[in-house]
Short mmCIF file of C-alpha atoms and ligand atoms in Angstrom, two decimals:
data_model
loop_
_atom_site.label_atom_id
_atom_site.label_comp_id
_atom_site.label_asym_id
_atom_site.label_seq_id
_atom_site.Cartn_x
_atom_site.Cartn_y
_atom_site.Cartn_z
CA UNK E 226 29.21 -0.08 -41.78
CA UNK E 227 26.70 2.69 -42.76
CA UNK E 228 25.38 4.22 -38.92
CA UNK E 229 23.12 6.57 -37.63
CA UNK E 230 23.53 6.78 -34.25
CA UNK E 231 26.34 5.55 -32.20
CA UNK E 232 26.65 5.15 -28.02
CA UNK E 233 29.66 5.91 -26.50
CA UNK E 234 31.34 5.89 -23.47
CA UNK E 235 28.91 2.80 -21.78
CA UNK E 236 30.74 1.82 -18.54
CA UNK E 237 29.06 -1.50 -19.06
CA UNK E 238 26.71 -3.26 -20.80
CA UNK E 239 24.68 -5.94 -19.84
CA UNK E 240 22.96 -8.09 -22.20
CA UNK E 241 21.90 -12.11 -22.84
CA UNK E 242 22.37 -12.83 -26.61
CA UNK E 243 19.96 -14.88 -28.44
CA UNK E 244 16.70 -15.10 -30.78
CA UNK E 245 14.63 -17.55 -28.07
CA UNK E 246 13.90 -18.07 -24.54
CA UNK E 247 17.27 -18.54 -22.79
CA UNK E 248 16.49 -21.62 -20.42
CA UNK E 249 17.88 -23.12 -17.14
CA UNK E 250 21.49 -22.32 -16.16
CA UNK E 251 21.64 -20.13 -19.76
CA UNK E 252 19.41 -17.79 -18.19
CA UNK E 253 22.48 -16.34 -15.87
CA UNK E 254 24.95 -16.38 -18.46
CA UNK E 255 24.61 -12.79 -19.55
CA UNK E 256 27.47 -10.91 -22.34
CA UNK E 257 29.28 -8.50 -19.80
CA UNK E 258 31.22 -5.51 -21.76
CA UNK E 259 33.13 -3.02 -20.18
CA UNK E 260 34.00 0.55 -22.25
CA UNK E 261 31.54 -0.67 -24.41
CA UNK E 262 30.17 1.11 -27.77
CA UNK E 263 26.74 0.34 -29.82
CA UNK E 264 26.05 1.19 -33.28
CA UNK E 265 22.72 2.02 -34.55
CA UNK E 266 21.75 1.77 -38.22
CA UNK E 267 17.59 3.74 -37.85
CA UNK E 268 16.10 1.61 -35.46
CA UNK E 269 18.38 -1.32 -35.96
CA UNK E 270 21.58 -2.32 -33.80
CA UNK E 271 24.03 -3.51 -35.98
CA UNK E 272 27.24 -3.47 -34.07
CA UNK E 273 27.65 -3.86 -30.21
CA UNK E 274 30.82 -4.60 -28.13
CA UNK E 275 34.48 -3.30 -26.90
CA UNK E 276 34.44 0.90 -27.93
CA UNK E 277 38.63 0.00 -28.74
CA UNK E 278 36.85 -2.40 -31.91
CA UNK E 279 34.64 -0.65 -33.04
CA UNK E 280 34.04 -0.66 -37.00
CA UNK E 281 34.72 2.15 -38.86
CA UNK E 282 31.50 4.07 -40.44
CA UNK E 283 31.51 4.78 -43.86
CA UNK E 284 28.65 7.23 -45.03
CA UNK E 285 27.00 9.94 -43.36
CA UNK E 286 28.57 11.10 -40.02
CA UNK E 287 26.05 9.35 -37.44
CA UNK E 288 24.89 11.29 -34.78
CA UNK E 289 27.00 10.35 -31.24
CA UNK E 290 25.62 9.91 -28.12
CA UNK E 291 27.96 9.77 -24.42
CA UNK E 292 26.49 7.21 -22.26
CA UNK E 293 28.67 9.03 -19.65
CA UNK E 294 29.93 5.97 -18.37
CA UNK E 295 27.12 4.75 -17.20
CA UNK E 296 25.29 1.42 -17.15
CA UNK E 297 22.97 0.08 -20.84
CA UNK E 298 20.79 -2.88 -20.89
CA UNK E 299 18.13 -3.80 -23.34
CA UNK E 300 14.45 -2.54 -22.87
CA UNK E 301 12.22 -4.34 -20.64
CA UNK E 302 9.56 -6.60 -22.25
CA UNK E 303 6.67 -6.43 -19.48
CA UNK E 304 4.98 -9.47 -21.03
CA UNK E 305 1.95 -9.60 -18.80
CA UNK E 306 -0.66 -6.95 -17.72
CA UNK E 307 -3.96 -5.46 -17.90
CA UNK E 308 -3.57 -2.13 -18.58
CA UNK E 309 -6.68 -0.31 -20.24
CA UNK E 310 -9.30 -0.97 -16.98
CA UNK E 311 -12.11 1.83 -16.19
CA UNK E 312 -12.19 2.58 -12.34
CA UNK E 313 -10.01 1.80 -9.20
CA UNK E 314 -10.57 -1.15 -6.25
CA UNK E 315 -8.18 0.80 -3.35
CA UNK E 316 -11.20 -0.64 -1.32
CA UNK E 317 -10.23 -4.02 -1.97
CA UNK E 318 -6.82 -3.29 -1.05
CA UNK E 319 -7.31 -2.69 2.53
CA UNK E 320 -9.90 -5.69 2.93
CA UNK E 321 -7.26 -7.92 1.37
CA UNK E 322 -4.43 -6.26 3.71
CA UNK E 323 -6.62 -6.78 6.66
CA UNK E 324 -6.44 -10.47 6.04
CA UNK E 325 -10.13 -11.64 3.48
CA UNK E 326 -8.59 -13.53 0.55
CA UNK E 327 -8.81 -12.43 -3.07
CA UNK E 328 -11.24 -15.40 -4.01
CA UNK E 329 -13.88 -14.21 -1.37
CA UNK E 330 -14.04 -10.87 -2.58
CA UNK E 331 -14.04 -12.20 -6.21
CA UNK E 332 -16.99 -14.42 -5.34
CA UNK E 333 -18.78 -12.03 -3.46
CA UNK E 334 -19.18 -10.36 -6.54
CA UNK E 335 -16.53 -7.80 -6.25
CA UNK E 336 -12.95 -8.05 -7.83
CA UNK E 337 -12.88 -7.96 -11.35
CA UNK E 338 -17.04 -7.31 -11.42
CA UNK E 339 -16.60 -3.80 -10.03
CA UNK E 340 -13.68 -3.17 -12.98
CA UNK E 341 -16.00 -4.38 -15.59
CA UNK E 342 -18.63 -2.42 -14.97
CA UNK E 343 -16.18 0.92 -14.91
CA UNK E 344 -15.05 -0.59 -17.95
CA UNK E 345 -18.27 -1.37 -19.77
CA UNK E 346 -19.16 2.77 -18.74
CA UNK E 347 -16.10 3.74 -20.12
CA UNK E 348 -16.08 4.88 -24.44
CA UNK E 349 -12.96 4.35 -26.66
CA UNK E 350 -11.99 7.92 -25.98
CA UNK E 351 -12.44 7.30 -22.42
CA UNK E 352 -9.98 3.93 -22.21
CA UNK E 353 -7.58 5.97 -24.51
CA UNK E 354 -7.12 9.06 -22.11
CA UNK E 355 -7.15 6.50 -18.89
CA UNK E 356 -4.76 4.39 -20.66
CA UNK E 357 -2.24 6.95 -21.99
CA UNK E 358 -0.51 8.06 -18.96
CA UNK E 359 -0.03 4.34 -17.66
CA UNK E 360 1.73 3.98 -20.87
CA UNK E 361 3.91 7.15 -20.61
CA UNK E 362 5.35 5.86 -16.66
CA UNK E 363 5.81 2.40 -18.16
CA UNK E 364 8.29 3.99 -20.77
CA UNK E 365 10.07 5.75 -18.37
CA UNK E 366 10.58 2.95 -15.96
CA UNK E 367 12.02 0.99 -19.59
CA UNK E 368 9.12 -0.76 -20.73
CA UNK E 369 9.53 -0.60 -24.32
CA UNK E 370 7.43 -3.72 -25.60
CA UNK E 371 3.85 -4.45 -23.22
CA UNK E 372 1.22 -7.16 -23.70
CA UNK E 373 -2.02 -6.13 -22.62
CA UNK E 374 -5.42 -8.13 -21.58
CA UNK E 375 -9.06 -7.96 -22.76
CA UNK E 376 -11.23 -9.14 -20.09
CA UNK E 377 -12.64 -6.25 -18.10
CA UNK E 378 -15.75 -6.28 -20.65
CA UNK E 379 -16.56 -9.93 -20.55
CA UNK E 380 -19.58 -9.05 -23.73
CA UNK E 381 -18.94 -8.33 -27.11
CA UNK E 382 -18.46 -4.29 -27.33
CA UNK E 383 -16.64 -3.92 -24.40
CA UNK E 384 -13.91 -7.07 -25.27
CA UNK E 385 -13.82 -5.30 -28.47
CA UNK E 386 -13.25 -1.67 -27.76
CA UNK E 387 -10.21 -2.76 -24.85
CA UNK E 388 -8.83 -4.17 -27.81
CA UNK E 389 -9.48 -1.30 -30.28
CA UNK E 390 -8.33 0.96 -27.90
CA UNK E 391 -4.97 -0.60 -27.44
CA UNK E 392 -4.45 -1.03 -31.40
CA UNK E 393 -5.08 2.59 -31.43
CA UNK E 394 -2.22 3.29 -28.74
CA UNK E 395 0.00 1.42 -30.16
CA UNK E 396 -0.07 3.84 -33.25
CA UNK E 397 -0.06 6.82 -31.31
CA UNK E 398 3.28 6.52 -28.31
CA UNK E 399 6.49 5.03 -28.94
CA UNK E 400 5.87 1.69 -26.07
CA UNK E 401 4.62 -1.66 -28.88
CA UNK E 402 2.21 -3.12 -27.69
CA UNK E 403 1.10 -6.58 -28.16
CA UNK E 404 -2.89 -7.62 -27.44
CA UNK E 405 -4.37 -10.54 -25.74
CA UNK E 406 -7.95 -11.13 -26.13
CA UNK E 407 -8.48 -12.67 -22.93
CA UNK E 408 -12.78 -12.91 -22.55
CA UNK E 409 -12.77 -15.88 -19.87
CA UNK E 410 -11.52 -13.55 -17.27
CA UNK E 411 -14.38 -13.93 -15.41
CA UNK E 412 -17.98 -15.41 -15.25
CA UNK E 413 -20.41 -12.60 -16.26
CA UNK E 414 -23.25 -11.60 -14.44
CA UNK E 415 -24.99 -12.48 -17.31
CA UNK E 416 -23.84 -16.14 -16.96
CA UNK E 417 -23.57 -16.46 -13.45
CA UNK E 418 -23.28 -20.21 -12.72
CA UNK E 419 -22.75 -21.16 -16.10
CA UNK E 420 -19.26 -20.84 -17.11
CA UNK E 421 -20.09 -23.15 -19.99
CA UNK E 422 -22.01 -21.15 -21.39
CA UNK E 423 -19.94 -18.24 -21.25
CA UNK E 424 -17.15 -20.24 -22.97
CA UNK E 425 -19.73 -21.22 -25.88
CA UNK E 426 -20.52 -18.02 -26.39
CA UNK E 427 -16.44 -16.36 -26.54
CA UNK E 428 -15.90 -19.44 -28.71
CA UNK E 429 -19.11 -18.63 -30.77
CA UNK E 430 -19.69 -14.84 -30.58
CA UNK E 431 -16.59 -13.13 -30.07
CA UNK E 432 -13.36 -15.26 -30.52
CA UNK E 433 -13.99 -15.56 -34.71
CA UNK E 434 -14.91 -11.24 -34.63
CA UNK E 435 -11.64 -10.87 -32.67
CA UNK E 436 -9.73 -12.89 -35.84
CA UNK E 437 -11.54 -11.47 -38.44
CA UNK E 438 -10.37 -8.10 -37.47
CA UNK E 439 -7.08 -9.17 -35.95
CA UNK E 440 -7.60 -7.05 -32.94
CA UNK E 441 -5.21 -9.82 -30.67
CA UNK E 442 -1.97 -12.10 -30.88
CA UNK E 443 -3.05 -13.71 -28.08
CA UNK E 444 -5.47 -15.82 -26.08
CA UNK E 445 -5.75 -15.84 -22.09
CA UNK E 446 -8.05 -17.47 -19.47
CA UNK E 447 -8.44 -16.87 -15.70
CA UNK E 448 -7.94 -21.32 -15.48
CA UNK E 449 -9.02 -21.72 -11.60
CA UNK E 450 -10.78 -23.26 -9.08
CA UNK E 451 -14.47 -22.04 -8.97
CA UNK E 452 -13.28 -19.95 -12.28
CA UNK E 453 -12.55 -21.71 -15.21
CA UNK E 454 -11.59 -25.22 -14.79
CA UNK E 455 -9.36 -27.63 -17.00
CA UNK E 456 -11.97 -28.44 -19.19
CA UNK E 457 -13.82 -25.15 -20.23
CA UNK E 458 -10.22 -23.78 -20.36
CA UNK E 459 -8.81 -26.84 -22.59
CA UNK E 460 -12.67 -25.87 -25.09
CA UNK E 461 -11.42 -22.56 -25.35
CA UNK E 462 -7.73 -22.42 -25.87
CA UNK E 463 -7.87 -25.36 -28.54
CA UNK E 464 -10.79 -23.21 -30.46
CA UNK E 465 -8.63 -19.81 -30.11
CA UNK E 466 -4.90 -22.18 -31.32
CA UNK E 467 -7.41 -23.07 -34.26
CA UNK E 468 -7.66 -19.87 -35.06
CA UNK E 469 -4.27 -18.89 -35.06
CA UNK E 470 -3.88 -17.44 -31.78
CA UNK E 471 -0.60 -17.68 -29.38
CA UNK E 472 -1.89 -19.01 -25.71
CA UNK E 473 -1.23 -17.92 -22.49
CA UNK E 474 -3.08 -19.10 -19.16
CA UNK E 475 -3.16 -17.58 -15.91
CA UNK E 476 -2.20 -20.92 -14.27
CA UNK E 477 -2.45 -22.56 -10.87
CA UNK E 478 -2.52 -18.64 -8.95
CA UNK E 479 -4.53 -19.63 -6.50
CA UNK E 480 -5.67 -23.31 -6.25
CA UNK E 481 -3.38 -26.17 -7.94
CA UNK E 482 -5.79 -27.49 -10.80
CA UNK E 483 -3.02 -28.31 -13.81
CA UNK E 484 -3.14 -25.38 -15.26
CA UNK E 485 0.53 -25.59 -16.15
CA UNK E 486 0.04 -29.04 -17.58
CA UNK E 487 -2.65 -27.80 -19.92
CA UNK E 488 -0.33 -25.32 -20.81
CA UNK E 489 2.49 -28.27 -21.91
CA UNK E 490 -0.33 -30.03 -23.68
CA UNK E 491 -1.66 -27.48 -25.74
CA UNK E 492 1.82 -25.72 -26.75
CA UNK E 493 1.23 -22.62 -25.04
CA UNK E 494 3.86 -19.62 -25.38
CA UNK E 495 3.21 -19.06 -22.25
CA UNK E 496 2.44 -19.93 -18.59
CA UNK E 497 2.09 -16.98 -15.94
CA UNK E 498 1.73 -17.00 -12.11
CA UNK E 499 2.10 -20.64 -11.18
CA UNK E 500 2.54 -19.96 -7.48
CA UNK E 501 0.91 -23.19 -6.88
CA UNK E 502 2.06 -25.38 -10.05
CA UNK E 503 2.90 -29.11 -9.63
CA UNK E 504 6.29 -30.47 -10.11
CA UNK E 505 5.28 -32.90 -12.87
CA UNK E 506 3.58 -29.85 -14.63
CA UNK E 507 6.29 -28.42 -14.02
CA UNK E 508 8.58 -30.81 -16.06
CA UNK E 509 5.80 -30.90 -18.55
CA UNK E 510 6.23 -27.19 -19.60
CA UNK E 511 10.20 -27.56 -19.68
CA UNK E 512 9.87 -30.61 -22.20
CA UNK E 513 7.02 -28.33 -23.98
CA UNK E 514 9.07 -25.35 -24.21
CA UNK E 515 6.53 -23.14 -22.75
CA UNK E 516 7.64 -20.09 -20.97
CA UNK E 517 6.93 -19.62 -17.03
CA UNK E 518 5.99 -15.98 -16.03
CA UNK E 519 6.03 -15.28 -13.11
CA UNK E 520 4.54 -12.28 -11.66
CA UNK E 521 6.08 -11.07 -7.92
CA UNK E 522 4.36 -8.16 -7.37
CA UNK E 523 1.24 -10.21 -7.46
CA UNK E 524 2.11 -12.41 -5.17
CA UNK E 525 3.51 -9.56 -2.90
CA UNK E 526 0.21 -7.65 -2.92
CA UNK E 527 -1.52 -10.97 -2.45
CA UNK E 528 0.20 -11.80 0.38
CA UNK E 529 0.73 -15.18 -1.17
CA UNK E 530 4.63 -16.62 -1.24
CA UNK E 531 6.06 -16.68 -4.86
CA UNK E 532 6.20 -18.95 -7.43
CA UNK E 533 9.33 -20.62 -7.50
CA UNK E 534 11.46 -19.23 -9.95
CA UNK E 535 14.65 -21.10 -8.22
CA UNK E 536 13.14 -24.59 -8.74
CA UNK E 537 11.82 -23.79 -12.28
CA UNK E 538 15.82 -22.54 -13.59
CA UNK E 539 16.99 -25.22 -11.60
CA UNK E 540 14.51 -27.89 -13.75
CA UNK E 541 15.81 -25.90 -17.13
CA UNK E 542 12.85 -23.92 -17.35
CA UNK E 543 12.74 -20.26 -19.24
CA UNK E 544 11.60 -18.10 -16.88
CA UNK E 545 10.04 -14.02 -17.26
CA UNK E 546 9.44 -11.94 -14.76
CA UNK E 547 6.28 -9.30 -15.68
CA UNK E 548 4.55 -6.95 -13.36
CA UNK E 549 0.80 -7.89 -14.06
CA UNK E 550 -0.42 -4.69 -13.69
CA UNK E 551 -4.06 -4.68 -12.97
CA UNK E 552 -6.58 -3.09 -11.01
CA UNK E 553 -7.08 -6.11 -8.47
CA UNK E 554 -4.63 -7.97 -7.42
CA UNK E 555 -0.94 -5.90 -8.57
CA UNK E 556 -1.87 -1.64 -9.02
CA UNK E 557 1.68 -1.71 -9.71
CA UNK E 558 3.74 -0.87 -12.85
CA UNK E 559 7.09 -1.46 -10.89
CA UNK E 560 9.65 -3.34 -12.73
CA UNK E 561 12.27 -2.07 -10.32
CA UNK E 562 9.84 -4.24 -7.27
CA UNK E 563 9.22 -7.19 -9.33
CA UNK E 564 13.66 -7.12 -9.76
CA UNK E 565 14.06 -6.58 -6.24
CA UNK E 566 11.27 -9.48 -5.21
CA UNK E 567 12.98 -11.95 -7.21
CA UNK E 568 16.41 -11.41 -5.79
CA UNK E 569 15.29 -11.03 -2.53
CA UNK E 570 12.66 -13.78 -2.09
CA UNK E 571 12.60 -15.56 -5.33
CA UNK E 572 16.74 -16.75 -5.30
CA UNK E 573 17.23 -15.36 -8.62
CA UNK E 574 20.80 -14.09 -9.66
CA UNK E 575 20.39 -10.43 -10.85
CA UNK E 576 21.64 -11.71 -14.17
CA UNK E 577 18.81 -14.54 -14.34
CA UNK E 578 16.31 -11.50 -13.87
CA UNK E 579 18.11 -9.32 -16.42
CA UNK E 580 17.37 -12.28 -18.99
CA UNK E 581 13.11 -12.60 -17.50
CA UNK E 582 12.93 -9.00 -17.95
CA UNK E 583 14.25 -8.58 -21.41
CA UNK E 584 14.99 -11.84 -23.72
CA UNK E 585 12.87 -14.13 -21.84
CA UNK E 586 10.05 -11.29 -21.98
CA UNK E 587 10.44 -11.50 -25.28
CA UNK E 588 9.95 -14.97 -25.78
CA UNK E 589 6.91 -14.71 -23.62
CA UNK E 590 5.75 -12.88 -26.67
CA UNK E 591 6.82 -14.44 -29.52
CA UNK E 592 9.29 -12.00 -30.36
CA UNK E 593 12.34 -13.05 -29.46
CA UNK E 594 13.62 -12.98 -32.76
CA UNK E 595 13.90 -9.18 -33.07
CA UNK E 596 13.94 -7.89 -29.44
CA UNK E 597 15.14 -8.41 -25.83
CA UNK E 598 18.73 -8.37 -26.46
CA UNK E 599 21.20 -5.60 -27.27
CA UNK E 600 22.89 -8.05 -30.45
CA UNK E 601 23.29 -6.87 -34.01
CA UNK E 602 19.70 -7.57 -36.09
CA UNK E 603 17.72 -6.84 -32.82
CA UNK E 604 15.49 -3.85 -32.48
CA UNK E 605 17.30 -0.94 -31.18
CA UNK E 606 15.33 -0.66 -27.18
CA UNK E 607 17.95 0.28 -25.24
CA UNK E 608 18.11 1.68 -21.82
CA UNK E 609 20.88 3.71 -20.14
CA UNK E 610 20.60 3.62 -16.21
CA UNK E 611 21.49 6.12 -13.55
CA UNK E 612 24.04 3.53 -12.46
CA UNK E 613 27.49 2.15 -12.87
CA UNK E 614 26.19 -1.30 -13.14
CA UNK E 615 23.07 -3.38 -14.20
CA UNK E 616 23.15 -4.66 -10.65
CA UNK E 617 21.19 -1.85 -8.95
CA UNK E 618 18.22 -2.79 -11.33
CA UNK E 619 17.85 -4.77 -8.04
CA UNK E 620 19.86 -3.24 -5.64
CA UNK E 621 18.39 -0.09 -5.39
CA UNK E 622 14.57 -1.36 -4.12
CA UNK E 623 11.81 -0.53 -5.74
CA UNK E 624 13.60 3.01 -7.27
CA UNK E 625 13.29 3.38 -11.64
CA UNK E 626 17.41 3.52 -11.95
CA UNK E 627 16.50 4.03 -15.77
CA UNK E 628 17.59 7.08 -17.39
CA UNK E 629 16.97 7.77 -21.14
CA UNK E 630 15.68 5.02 -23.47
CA UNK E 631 16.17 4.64 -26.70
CA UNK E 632 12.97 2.90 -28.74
CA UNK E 633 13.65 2.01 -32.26
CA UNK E 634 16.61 3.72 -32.39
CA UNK E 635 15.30 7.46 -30.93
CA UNK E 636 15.62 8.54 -27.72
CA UNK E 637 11.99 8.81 -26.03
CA UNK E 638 12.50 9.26 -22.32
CA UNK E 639 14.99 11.17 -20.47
CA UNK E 640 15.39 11.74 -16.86
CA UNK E 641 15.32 15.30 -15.74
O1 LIG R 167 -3.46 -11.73 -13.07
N1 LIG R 167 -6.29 -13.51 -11.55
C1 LIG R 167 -6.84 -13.01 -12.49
N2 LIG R 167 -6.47 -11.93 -13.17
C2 LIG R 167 -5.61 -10.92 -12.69
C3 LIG R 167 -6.25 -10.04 -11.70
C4 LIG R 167 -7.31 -9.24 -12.29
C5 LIG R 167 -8.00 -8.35 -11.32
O2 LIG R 167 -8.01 -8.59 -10.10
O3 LIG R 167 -8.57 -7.37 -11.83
C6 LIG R 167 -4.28 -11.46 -12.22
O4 LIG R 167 -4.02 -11.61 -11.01
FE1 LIG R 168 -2.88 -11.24 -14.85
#
């Protein structure tokens, strides 16, 4: 086996094997190596398992890296978020921990309307710098693949240039990153009262310049009460799956509407929060085979109690976990909080979050086939943690355990 890079020395490693969501009970069935060894061929794994069977290489002498006995997982896929916003709402914040809801501020006109207009102020340059740094402490807490959201513009340019500017990222740091044009975020000022309108003109103005320069993998909508309800969202999602786009819905957050059963229906990849989805819409995305995100931190900084991850395994759902980083409702990056939340309140087993975090991620992205599991063919994201065991992922609250990842094969981020 021809190698450049081999890990040695991993106390243990901690992976779920597959090339699609893992679902139900598979999600907590995890491949557990002790004294294990991976083999690297550029950015490629191609061997992982036991160090004492190891192949032999044949070629030039690969370079050899000592794990020091410490813990390796694969890199986190943060599969939701929102990442290239203009501005700050710490205001917010403190009127939402003093007890006024997230929906009064949003329809007071605050919310998301203060971020797009620090958004619409901001240039490409502007969004790059704001956006690069976010980038460079999601890579060392392990994010090595990141979908991120549109929808702090809400007109043409500004939908455009969030997009541009993450295409532009992508090339330019070692985290992928995967785009979702998501333009029904909100109800512009500009169509206050008529989110009909507004859908006609995402449909008619900005979804086809979005394909025709392949600026997004995705589409997303804000589907809520007083927001977007079913039918605008069902308009929009079958006019962006007609044009090739993967959906994903932020679904029954807030207010149960179906959201989740739209998802089932229309065959999305994808749907995330769900804090107040049905049972039968429930059952509907399991049969459908769409994934459920869910998104703890949210519901943490919300003050709203969490979607429930236990139920959804339990039906034989696929479940991720993301962070949802945003301005709003989640400032927060923290995949070590979001792993914490869903053993602590959420019932999940650490290995069940292990699998939302990586594979399951993944999935959530339509890229489960080459990612999200440390398995020979799979892309070579690998994290070694400051810890004997995959278990303090959780354990240690809210702390980054992570300490050098490996993205395509080269090492990009090492603790000091
Ligand atoms: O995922 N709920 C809608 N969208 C985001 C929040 C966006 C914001 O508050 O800026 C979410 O929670
Ligand atoms: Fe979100």
């Amino acid at each position: 086996m021809k190698a450049t890079l081999v890990i040695r020395n991993i106390g243990e490693l901690a992976t779920p094997i597959g090339h699609s969501a893992r679902h139900g009970a598979e999600m907590n069935s995890v491949r557990l190596v002790a004294d294990a060894a991976i083999v690297v061929d550029v950015e490629t794994i191609v061997w992982a398992g036991p160090a004492t069977e190891m192949p032999g290489i044949v070629g030039p002498v690969p370079e050899i890296m000592d794990a020091g006995g410490r813990a390796v997982i694969p890199g986190f896929i943060d599969s939701h978020t929102h990442f290239v916003f203009g501005g700050y709402r710490d205001e917010e914040f403190f009127w939402r921990a003093s007890g006024v809801p997230y929906m009064e501020i949003h329809s007071r006109g605050g919310g998301i309307a203060n971020t797009v207009s620090a958004t619409r102020a901001a240039n490409l340059d502007e969004l790059f710098a704001i956006a690069t740094p976010r980038l460079e402490r999601m890579l060392e807490l392990g994010v090595t693949t990141v979908e991120g959201k549109s929808g702090y513009g809400l007109d043409l340019e500004t939908e455009l240039r969030q997009l541009e500017a993450m295409r532009i990222l992508d090339t330019r740091q070692p985290v992928d990153i995967v785009p979702t044009y998501m333009g029904p975020h909100s109800i512009p000022q500009e169509y206050k009262g008529n989110p009909s309108g507004y859908i006609d003109f995402v449909i008619n103005e900005v979804l086809p310049r979005v394909q025709e320069k392949q600026l997004a993998r995705f589409c997303d909508i804000f589907c809520e009460r007083g927001v977007f309800e079913l039918e605008d969202s069902r308009r929009f999602l079958k006019a962006a799956k007609a044009a090739g786009f993967g959906l994903k819905l932020h679904a029954d957050e807030i207010v149960r509407i179906g959201g989740a059963g739209l998802a089932a229906e229309l065959g999305a990849t994808s749907a995330d929060h769900l804090l107040k989805a049905s049972a039968d819409d429930l059952e509907a995305m399991s049969a459908a085979g769409v994934v459920a995100t869910c998104l703890p931190i949210t519901a943490f900084s919300l003050k709203e109690p969490y979607a429930d991850a236990r139920a959804m395994i339990d039906r034989g759902l696929a479940v991720a976990l993301a962070s949802d980083f945003n301005p709003g409702s989640c400032y927060s990056q923290s995949i070590p909080l979001a792993a914490a939340l869903g053993a602590l309140y959420m019932h999940m087993s650490i290995e069940e979050i292990l699998t939302a975090l990586t594979l399951n991620g993944a999935a959530a992205l339509g890229l489960a086939r080459d990612r999200g599991s440390i398995e020979p063919g799979k892309l070579a994201d690998i994290l070694i943690l400051d810890a004997p065991s995959y278990r303090h992922l959780a354990y240690n609250v809210g702390m980054n355990v992570v300490h050098t990842v490996l993205k395509r094969g080269k090492i990009v981020s090492v603790r000091s």
